[in-house]
Coordinates of C-alpha atoms in Angstrom, one line a residue:
M1204 CA 0.0 0.0 0.0
S1205 CA 1.2 3.4 -0.8
A1206 CA 1.1 7.0 0.4
T1207 CA -0.2 8.6 -2.7
S1208 CA -3.2 10.3 -4.1
P1209 CA -5.7 8.9 -6.6
A1210 CA -4.7 8.2 -10.2
P1211 CA -5.2 10.8 -12.9
S1212 CA -8.3 10.3 -15.0
P1213 CA -7.4 8.1 -18.0
S1214 CA -9.4 10.5 -20.2
S1215 CA -7.0 13.4 -19.5
P1216 CA -3.3 12.9 -20.2
A1217 CA -1.1 13.5 -17.2
P1218 CA 1.4 16.4 -17.5
A1219 CA 5.0 15.5 -18.1
P1220 CA 7.0 15.2 -14.9
E1221 CA 9.4 17.9 -14.0
A1222 CA 13.1 17.1 -14.2
V1223 CA 14.5 15.5 -11.1
P1224 CA 17.0 18.0 -9.5
A1225 CA 20.4 16.9 -10.6
D1226 CA 22.0 17.8 -7.3
A1227 CA 19.6 15.5 -5.4
T1228 CA 20.4 12.4 -7.5
A1229 CA 24.1 13.3 -7.4
R1230 CA 24.1 13.6 -3.6
A1231 CA 22.3 10.2 -3.3
A1232 CA 24.7 8.5 -5.7
S1233 CA 27.8 9.8 -3.9
R1234 CA 26.5 8.6 -0.5
S1235 CA 25.7 5.1 -1.9
A1236 CA 29.4 4.1 -1.9
A1237 CA 29.7 4.7 1.8
T1238 CA 26.5 3.0 3.0
R1239 CA 24.9 -0.4 2.9
V1240 CA 21.3 0.7 2.4
R1241 CA 19.4 3.4 0.6
V1242 CA 16.0 4.1 2.2
V1243 CA 13.3 5.4 -0.2
C1244 CA 10.3 7.0 1.4
V1245 CA 7.4 7.9 -1.0
V1246 CA 5.1 10.7 0.3
F1247 CA 2.2 12.8 -0.8
H1248 CA 1.5 16.0 1.2
P1249 CA 3.0 14.4 4.3
G1250 CA 2.5 15.6 7.9
S1251 CA 4.1 14.9 11.2
E1252 CA 4.4 11.2 10.4
L1253 CA 7.4 12.0 8.2
D1254 CA 9.2 13.5 11.1
R1255 CA 8.5 10.4 13.2
F1256 CA 9.7 8.2 10.3
V1257 CA 13.0 9.9 10.1
R1258 CA 13.4 10.2 13.9
T1259 CA 12.8 6.5 14.4
L1260 CA 14.8 5.5 11.4
A1261 CA 17.8 7.0 13.2
T1262 CA 17.4 4.4 15.9
A1263 CA 16.8 1.5 13.5
T1264 CA 20.5 1.1 12.5
A1265 CA 23.8 2.1 13.9
D1266 CA 25.2 2.6 10.5
P1267 CA 24.8 5.6 8.2
V1268 CA 21.7 5.5 5.9
E1269 CA 21.2 7.1 2.6
L1270 CA 17.7 8.5 2.7
V1271 CA 15.8 9.6 -0.4
I1272 CA 12.3 11.2 0.0
V1273 CA 10.2 11.1 -3.2
D1274 CA 7.3 13.6 -2.9
N1275 CA 4.5 13.0 -5.3
G1276 CA 2.6 16.0 -4.1
T1277 CA 2.4 19.7 -5.1
D1278 CA 3.6 21.2 -1.8
Q1279 CA 7.0 20.2 -0.7
T1280 CA 7.1 22.4 2.4
V1281 CA 7.2 19.5 4.9
A1282 CA 9.2 17.1 2.8
S1283 CA 11.8 19.8 2.1
R1284 CA 12.1 20.8 5.8
V1285 CA 12.5 17.2 6.9
A1286 CA 15.0 16.3 4.1
D1287 CA 17.1 19.3 4.9
A1288 CA 17.2 18.5 8.6
A1289 CA 18.0 14.8 8.0
G1290 CA 20.6 15.4 5.3
A1291 CA 18.4 13.5 2.9
S1292 CA 17.8 13.9 -0.9
L1293 CA 14.5 15.2 -2.0
V1294 CA 13.2 14.1 -5.4
V1295 CA 10.1 15.9 -6.8
P1296 CA 8.6 14.2 -9.9
G1297 CA 6.3 17.2 -10.6
R1298 CA 3.2 15.0 -10.6
N1299 CA 1.8 12.0 -8.7
L1300 CA 3.5 9.0 -10.3
G1301 CA 1.9 6.5 -8.0
Y1302 CA 3.7 4.4 -5.5
G1303 CA 5.7 1.9 -7.5
A1304 CA 6.9 4.4 -10.1
A1305 CA 7.9 6.9 -7.4
A1306 CA 9.8 4.1 -5.5
N1307 CA 11.6 3.1 -8.7
L1308 CA 12.6 6.8 -9.2
G1309 CA 14.0 6.9 -5.7
C1310 CA 16.0 3.7 -6.2
Q1311 CA 17.6 4.9 -9.4
G1312 CA 21.4 5.2 -9.3
A1313 CA 21.8 3.4 -6.0
S1314 CA 24.9 1.3 -5.5
T1315 CA 24.1 0.1 -2.0
P1316 CA 23.7 -3.6 -1.6
Y1317 CA 20.3 -3.1 -0.1
L1318 CA 17.3 -0.9 -0.8
V1319 CA 14.4 -0.1 1.6
V1320 CA 11.0 1.1 0.3
A1321 CA 8.8 2.3 3.0
N1322 CA 5.7 4.4 3.7
S1323 CA 6.1 7.5 5.8
D1324 CA 3.7 6.2 8.4
I1325 CA 6.2 3.5 9.5
E1326 CA 7.7 3.9 13.0
W1327 CA 10.9 1.9 13.3
T1328 CA 11.9 0.1 16.5
P1329 CA 15.5 0.4 17.7
G1330 CA 17.8 -1.9 15.8
S1331 CA 15.1 -3.2 13.5
L1332 CA 16.8 -2.3 10.2
D1333 CA 20.1 -3.7 11.3
R1334 CA 18.4 -7.0 12.1
L1335 CA 16.7 -7.1 8.7
L1336 CA 19.9 -6.5 6.9
A1337 CA 21.6 -9.2 9.0
A1338 CA 18.8 -11.6 7.9
G1339 CA 19.5 -10.6 4.3
D1340 CA 23.2 -11.4 4.8
E1341 CA 22.3 -14.7 6.3
Q1342 CA 19.9 -15.7 3.5
P1343 CA 21.7 -14.8 0.2
T1344 CA 18.7 -16.1 -1.8
A1345 CA 16.4 -13.5 -0.2
G1346 CA 15.4 -10.9 -2.8
A1347 CA 13.0 -9.2 -0.4
L1348 CA 12.6 -9.2 3.4
G1349 CA 9.9 -7.8 5.5
P1350 CA 9.4 -7.3 9.3
M1351 CA 6.3 -8.1 11.3
L1352 CA 4.1 -4.9 11.0
L1353 CA 2.1 -4.0 14.0
N1354 CA -0.9 -1.7 14.2
T1355 CA -0.9 1.1 16.7
D1356 CA -3.0 -1.1 19.1
G1357 CA -0.3 -3.9 18.9
S1358 CA -2.3 -6.2 16.7
V1359 CA -0.6 -7.7 13.7
Y1360 CA -1.0 -6.0 10.3
P1361 CA -1.2 -8.6 7.4
S1362 CA 2.2 -8.0 5.8
A1363 CA 3.3 -11.5 4.7
R1364 CA 0.9 -13.6 2.6
A1365 CA 0.6 -16.4 0.1
L1366 CA 0.0 -15.3 -3.5
P1367 CA -3.8 -15.1 -4.1
S1368 CA -5.5 -17.9 -6.0
L1369 CA -8.3 -17.0 -8.4
A1370 CA -10.9 -18.9 -6.3
A1371 CA -9.8 -17.3 -3.0
G1372 CA -9.5 -13.9 -4.5
A1373 CA -12.9 -14.0 -6.2
G1374 CA -14.6 -15.4 -3.1
H1375 CA -13.0 -12.8 -0.9
A1376 CA -14.0 -10.0 -3.3
I1377 CA -17.6 -11.0 -3.3
F1378 CA -18.2 -12.2 0.2
A1379 CA -15.8 -10.4 2.5
K1380 CA -18.2 -7.6 3.5
P1381 CA -21.5 -9.5 4.0
W1382 CA -19.8 -12.7 5.3
P1383 CA -16.4 -11.7 6.9
N1384 CA -15.5 -15.2 8.1
N1385 CA -16.2 -17.0 4.8
P1386 CA -13.7 -19.7 3.8
W1387 CA -12.4 -17.8 0.7
T1388 CA -11.5 -14.7 2.8
R1389 CA -9.8 -16.9 5.4
T1390 CA -7.7 -18.5 2.6
Y1391 CA -7.1 -15.2 0.8
Q1392 CA -5.9 -13.6 4.1
A1393 CA -3.8 -16.7 5.0
R1394 CA -0.8 -15.1 6.5
H1395 CA 2.5 -16.2 7.8
E1396 CA 2.5 -13.9 10.8
T1397 CA 3.0 -15.2 14.3
M1398 CA 4.4 -13.7 17.4
G1399 CA 7.7 -15.7 17.1
G1400 CA 9.9 -17.5 14.7
Y1401 CA 12.6 -16.5 12.3
L1402 CA 13.1 -16.4 8.5
R1403 CA 10.1 -18.0 6.9
A1404 CA 9.1 -17.9 3.2
A1405 CA 6.1 -15.9 2.0
G1406 CA 4.5 -15.4 -1.4
W1407 CA 4.7 -11.6 -1.1
L1408 CA 5.5 -9.0 1.5
S1409 CA 3.8 -5.7 2.1
G1410 CA 5.3 -2.7 0.3
A1411 CA 4.7 -0.6 3.4
C1412 CA 8.1 -1.6 4.7
L1413 CA 10.2 -3.7 2.3
V1414 CA 13.9 -4.5 2.3
L1415 CA 15.2 -5.4 -1.1
R1416 CA 18.4 -6.8 -2.4
R1417 CA 19.4 -4.3 -5.0
T1418 CA 20.6 -6.9 -7.5
A1419 CA 17.4 -8.8 -7.3
F1420 CA 15.3 -5.7 -7.6
E1421 CA 17.2 -4.5 -10.6
Q1422 CA 17.1 -8.0 -12.2
I1423 CA 13.3 -7.9 -12.4
G1424 CA 13.1 -4.3 -13.4
G1425 CA 11.7 -2.9 -10.1
F1426 CA 8.1 -2.3 -9.5
D1427 CA 5.6 -2.6 -12.3
E1428 CA 4.7 1.1 -12.8
S1429 CA 1.4 0.2 -14.5
Y1430 CA 0.0 -0.3 -11.0
F1431 CA -0.7 3.2 -9.7
M1432 CA -1.0 1.9 -6.2
F1433 CA -2.0 -1.4 -4.5
F1434 CA -0.9 -4.8 -5.8
E1435 CA 2.4 -3.5 -6.9
D1436 CA 3.9 -5.4 -3.9
V1437 CA 2.0 -8.6 -4.7
D1438 CA 3.2 -8.4 -8.3
L1439 CA 6.8 -7.7 -7.2
G1440 CA 6.8 -10.7 -4.8
E1441 CA 5.5 -13.0 -7.6
R1442 CA 8.1 -11.8 -10.1
L1443 CA 10.9 -12.2 -7.6
G1444 CA 9.8 -15.8 -6.9
R1445 CA 9.7 -16.5 -10.6
A1446 CA 13.2 -15.2 -11.0
G1447 CA 14.5 -17.6 -8.3
W1448 CA 14.6 -15.2 -5.4
E1449 CA 12.8 -15.7 -2.0
N1450 CA 10.4 -13.4 -0.2
V1451 CA 11.5 -13.8 3.4
Y1452 CA 9.4 -12.8 6.4
V1453 CA 11.3 -11.9 9.6
P1454 CA 8.7 -12.0 12.3
D1455 CA 11.0 -11.4 15.2
V1456 CA 11.6 -7.9 13.9
H1457 CA 8.7 -5.6 14.7
V1458 CA 7.9 -2.2 13.1
T1459 CA 4.7 -0.2 13.7
H1460 CA 2.5 0.7 10.7
V1461 CA 0.2 3.6 11.5
G1462 CA -1.7 3.2 8.2
G1463 CA -3.4 5.5 5.7
T1464 CA -2.1 8.8 7.0
S1465 CA -2.0 10.5 3.6
W1466 CA -5.5 9.6 2.4
R1467 CA -7.6 8.9 5.5
Q1468 CA -9.6 12.1 4.7
R1469 CA -10.2 11.0 1.1
P1470 CA -10.7 7.2 1.1
A1471 CA -13.0 6.9 -2.0
P1472 CA -10.2 7.4 -4.6
M1473 CA -8.1 4.8 -2.8
I1474 CA -11.0 2.3 -2.8
R1475 CA -11.3 2.7 -6.6
A1476 CA -7.6 2.4 -7.1
H1477 CA -7.5 -0.8 -5.0
H1478 CA -10.1 -2.5 -7.0
A1479 CA -8.7 -1.4 -10.3
S1480 CA -5.4 -2.9 -9.4
A1481 CA -7.0 -6.1 -8.2
R1482 CA -8.7 -6.5 -11.6
Q1483 CA -5.4 -5.8 -13.4
Y1484 CA -3.5 -8.3 -11.3
L1485 CA -6.0 -11.1 -11.7
G1486 CA -6.3 -10.4 -15.5
R1487 CA -2.6 -10.7 -15.9
R1488 CA -2.0 -13.6 -13.7
Y1489 CA -4.6 -15.8 -15.4
G1490 CA -4.4 -14.3 -18.9
R1491 CA -4.4 -17.6 -20.8
W1492 CA -7.5 -19.1 -19.4
Y1493 CA -9.1 -16.3 -17.5
Q1494 CA -11.8 -16.0 -20.2
A1495 CA -15.0 -14.0 -20.5
P1496 CA -17.3 -15.9 -18.0
V1497 CA -14.7 -16.0 -15.3
R1498 CA -13.4 -12.5 -15.9
L1499 CA -17.0 -11.1 -15.8
A1500 CA -17.9 -12.9 -12.6
V1501 CA -14.7 -11.7 -10.8
N1502 CA -15.1 -8.2 -12.1
L1503 CA -18.7 -8.1 -11.0
G1504 CA -17.7 -9.2 -7.6
L1505 CA -15.1 -6.5 -7.4
R1506 CA -17.5 -3.9 -8.6
V1507 CA -20.1 -4.9 -5.9
R1508 CA -17.4 -4.9 -3.2
E1509 CA -16.2 -1.5 -4.4
R1510 CA -19.7 0.0 -4.3
V1511 CA -20.3 -1.4 -0.8
Q1512 CA -17.1 0.1 0.5
M1513 CA -17.9 3.5 -1.2
R1514 CA -21.3 3.6 0.4
A1515 CA -19.9 2.8 3.8
T1516 CA -17.4 5.6 3.3
E1517 CA -20.1 8.1 2.4
R1518 CA -22.1 7.2 5.5
A1519 CA -19.1 7.5 7.8

């Protein structure tokens, strides 16, 4: 999940992005040689959560970190202030690229062995990044690693899952709201999280806080930028697996995920974006036999679910 605004209307072409400041990318590239990890934080009109992200990141590792903030918004007041105070690079695309495309932009030119892509509403725990990088060193086949994400009330956020099957995904889309404990939703939300254990495989890991081996990320071409937001992390995890890399969940490392800070006041566009990405992912994954009857049934279920969520939002 990302921290961006809704996608531009397909009927009106998006403006060309402004040039990324040359000094920002040059500063980032020069620091790559001296650090093990570049941290890319994608934001859209951030608030105080970005301050907390940077402040807690400083406790997450004892080593120097190369921080790149990519601001998809139109007002860089907060991002610029935080970047200056933290000695970070600020990249301004000039329009809202979406999450995956902005993350790719922030990762460009890195020479660090590891990349981190994270939402600004992440609050790191002391030593958490060091332990994730150590897990990556221990497991050289790991293309991506993710911590256990906790909600602010201490409950577990679903951040490590199996890849969704068509049956489970369709059943979840249709029945999740009227019948929350249905078997398809239980299967779709099957997760690998527990309150203990170490280094277990997952089908995909949440893009809210994702440690990536740079060579693996570059090998598969980064995030698929056709996903404006949502499902770009599912797609990434699937492609890493197909390329022979592992998605490794590290549940003894805990990080807090506040969730939805950039779009809580305008949830409707995010609901639409989520369902559009779900339709895109299922259509691509089952392209050879996902023919008209199946596609129509799944799309109908997703449309119904989208309308139910939109109406609930309007009443709230």
